[in-house]
CSV table of C-alpha atoms in Angstrom, one decimal:
chain,number,residue,atom,x,y,z
A,10,UNK,CA,-88.3,-31.0,42.0
A,11,UNK,CA,-85.9,-28.4,40.7
A,12,UNK,CA,-82.2,-29.0,40.3
A,13,UNK,CA,-81.6,-26.5,43.1
A,14,UNK,CA,-83.8,-28.4,45.5
A,15,UNK,CA,-82.3,-31.7,44.7
A,16,UNK,CA,-78.8,-30.4,44.9
A,17,UNK,CA,-79.6,-28.6,48.1
A,18,UNK,CA,-80.7,-31.9,49.7
A,19,UNK,CA,-77.3,-33.4,48.6
A,20,UNK,CA,-75.6,-30.3,50.1
A,21,UNK,CA,-77.4,-30.9,53.4
A,22,UNK,CA,-76.5,-34.5,53.1
A,23,UNK,CA,-80.0,-35.8,52.9
A,24,UNK,CA,-81.0,-36.9,49.4
A,25,UNK,CA,-84.0,-39.0,49.9
A,26,UNK,CA,-83.5,-41.5,47.1
A,27,UNK,CA,-84.1,-45.2,47.2
A,28,UNK,CA,-80.9,-46.4,45.7
A,29,UNK,CA,-78.8,-48.5,48.2
A,30,UNK,CA,-75.7,-46.4,47.6
A,31,UNK,CA,-77.6,-43.3,48.3
A,32,UNK,CA,-79.0,-44.8,51.5
A,33,UNK,CA,-75.5,-45.8,52.6
A,34,UNK,CA,-74.2,-42.3,51.8
A,35,UNK,CA,-77.1,-40.8,53.8
A,36,UNK,CA,-76.3,-42.9,56.8
A,37,UNK,CA,-72.6,-42.0,56.7
A,38,UNK,CA,-73.5,-38.3,56.4
A,39,UNK,CA,-76.0,-38.5,59.2
A,40,UNK,CA,-73.5,-40.2,61.5
A,41,UNK,CA,-70.9,-37.5,60.7
A,42,UNK,CA,-73.4,-34.7,61.4
A,43,UNK,CA,-74.6,-36.4,64.7
A,44,UNK,CA,-71.5,-35.2,66.6
A,45,UNK,CA,-72.9,-36.1,70.0
A,46,UNK,CA,-73.8,-39.6,68.8
A,47,UNK,CA,-77.4,-39.5,70.3
A,48,UNK,CA,-79.0,-40.8,67.1
A,49,UNK,CA,-80.4,-37.4,66.1
A,50,UNK,CA,-79.2,-34.3,64.3
A,51,UNK,CA,-80.3,-31.3,66.3
A,52,UNK,CA,-80.3,-27.7,65.2
A,53,UNK,CA,-76.8,-26.9,66.5
A,54,UNK,CA,-75.3,-30.0,64.8
A,55,UNK,CA,-77.2,-29.2,61.6
A,56,UNK,CA,-76.1,-25.5,61.6
A,57,UNK,CA,-72.4,-26.4,62.3
A,58,UNK,CA,-72.2,-28.8,59.3
A,59,UNK,CA,-74.0,-26.3,57.1
A,60,UNK,CA,-71.7,-23.5,58.1
A,61,UNK,CA,-68.7,-25.7,57.4
A,62,UNK,CA,-70.1,-26.5,54.0
A,63,UNK,CA,-70.9,-22.9,53.3
A,64,UNK,CA,-67.4,-21.7,54.3
A,65,UNK,CA,-65.7,-24.4,52.2
A,66,UNK,CA,-67.8,-23.4,49.2
A,67,UNK,CA,-67.0,-19.7,49.7
A,68,UNK,CA,-63.6,-20.2,48.2
A,69,UNK,CA,-62.5,-16.5,48.2
A,70,UNK,CA,-63.9,-16.1,51.8
A,71,UNK,CA,-65.9,-12.9,51.0
A,72,UNK,CA,-69.0,-14.2,52.8
A,73,UNK,CA,-71.1,-15.0,49.8
A,74,UNK,CA,-71.3,-17.9,47.3
A,75,UNK,CA,-71.5,-17.2,43.6
A,76,UNK,CA,-71.9,-19.6,40.7
A,77,UNK,CA,-68.1,-20.1,40.1
A,78,UNK,CA,-67.5,-21.0,43.7
A,79,UNK,CA,-70.4,-23.4,43.6
A,80,UNK,CA,-68.9,-25.1,40.6
A,81,UNK,CA,-65.7,-25.8,42.7
A,82,UNK,CA,-67.9,-27.3,45.4
A,83,UNK,CA,-69.9,-29.4,42.9
A,84,UNK,CA,-66.7,-30.9,41.4
A,85,UNK,CA,-65.3,-31.7,44.9
A,86,UNK,CA,-68.5,-33.1,46.3
A,87,UNK,CA,-69.1,-35.5,43.4
A,88,UNK,CA,-65.5,-36.6,43.3
A,89,UNK,CA,-65.8,-36.5,39.5
A,90,UNK,CA,-64.0,-33.3,38.8
A,91,UNK,CA,-65.1,-31.2,35.9
A,92,UNK,CA,-68.4,-32.1,34.3
A,93,UNK,CA,-69.9,-31.0,31.0
A,94,UNK,CA,-69.6,-27.2,31.0
A,95,UNK,CA,-73.1,-26.5,29.6
A,96,UNK,CA,-74.7,-28.7,32.2
A,97,UNK,CA,-72.6,-27.1,34.9
A,98,UNK,CA,-73.5,-23.6,33.9
A,99,UNK,CA,-77.2,-24.4,33.9
A,100,UNK,CA,-76.8,-26.2,37.3
A,101,UNK,CA,-74.9,-23.2,38.8
A,102,UNK,CA,-77.5,-20.7,37.8
A,103,UNK,CA,-80.4,-22.9,39.0
A,104,UNK,CA,-78.6,-23.4,42.4
A,105,UNK,CA,-77.8,-19.8,43.0
A,106,UNK,CA,-81.3,-18.6,41.9
A,107,UNK,CA,-82.9,-21.1,44.3
A,108,UNK,CA,-81.0,-19.8,47.3
A,109,UNK,CA,-80.7,-16.1,46.4
A,110,UNK,CA,-83.6,-14.4,48.2
A,111,UNK,CA,-82.3,-10.8,47.5
A,112,UNK,CA,-81.9,-11.2,43.7
A,113,UNK,CA,-78.2,-10.1,43.7
A,114,UNK,CA,-76.9,-13.4,42.2
A,115,UNK,CA,-75.0,-14.0,45.4
A,116,UNK,CA,-75.9,-16.3,48.3
A,117,UNK,CA,-75.1,-14.9,51.8
A,118,UNK,CA,-75.0,-17.1,54.9
A,119,UNK,CA,-78.4,-15.8,56.1
A,120,UNK,CA,-80.0,-16.6,52.8
A,121,UNK,CA,-78.4,-20.0,52.7
A,122,UNK,CA,-79.3,-20.8,56.3
A,123,UNK,CA,-82.9,-19.6,55.8
A,124,UNK,CA,-83.3,-21.9,52.8
A,125,UNK,CA,-81.8,-24.9,54.5
A,126,UNK,CA,-83.8,-24.2,57.7
A,127,UNK,CA,-87.0,-24.6,55.6
A,128,UNK,CA,-85.7,-27.9,54.3
A,129,UNK,CA,-84.8,-29.1,57.8
A,130,UNK,CA,-88.1,-28.0,59.3
A,131,UNK,CA,-90.0,-29.8,56.5
A,132,UNK,CA,-88.1,-33.0,57.1
A,133,UNK,CA,-88.8,-32.8,60.9
A,134,UNK,CA,-92.0,-34.8,60.6
A,135,UNK,CA,-92.7,-35.0,64.4
A,136,UNK,CA,-91.7,-31.3,64.9
A,137,UNK,CA,-89.3,-32.1,67.8
A,138,UNK,CA,-86.5,-29.9,66.6
A,139,UNK,CA,-84.2,-32.7,65.6
A,140,UNK,CA,-83.9,-35.1,62.7
A,141,UNK,CA,-83.8,-38.8,63.0
A,142,UNK,CA,-82.2,-41.0,60.3
A,143,UNK,CA,-85.7,-42.2,59.4
A,144,UNK,CA,-86.9,-38.6,58.8
A,145,UNK,CA,-83.9,-37.8,56.7
A,146,UNK,CA,-84.1,-40.9,54.5
A,147,UNK,CA,-87.9,-40.5,54.0
A,148,UNK,CA,-87.9,-36.8,53.5
A,149,UNK,CA,-90.6,-35.1,51.5
A,150,UNK,CA,-90.6,-31.4,51.8
A,151,UNK,CA,-91.5,-28.2,50.0
A,152,UNK,CA,-89.4,-25.0,50.1
A,153,UNK,CA,-91.3,-21.8,49.5
A,154,UNK,CA,-90.1,-19.8,46.5
A,155,UNK,CA,-89.2,-16.2,46.8
């Protein structure tokens, strides 16, 4: 799994790791995304959360995410502030390249949504158009490369 794929799962709030702290975090994120409290995250709930995350990452509000903006999001999301600069630069480039379908080193909302829709669809094991907590925590997926 590439760093971009793993980080994307975190971004969507669905890292499928076995550690108890990760499982607890997944449950909290799932409950937050399940705004109608029906025990599922449907497409509208998923898209609303992703749009909120995209907009908060787009710090200059120009409609695209670039590596520097992603670094701000990474620092905020981990709660650890600045990380090793070399590691951060590699991670930024991997993340942007993973999402950037047009090759312009920018990630637009349609590119971001298309990528995350593939992840969501791969996690939706029973293909009912919504995600259960079980599907999220047991996710195994593959996102097509460009």
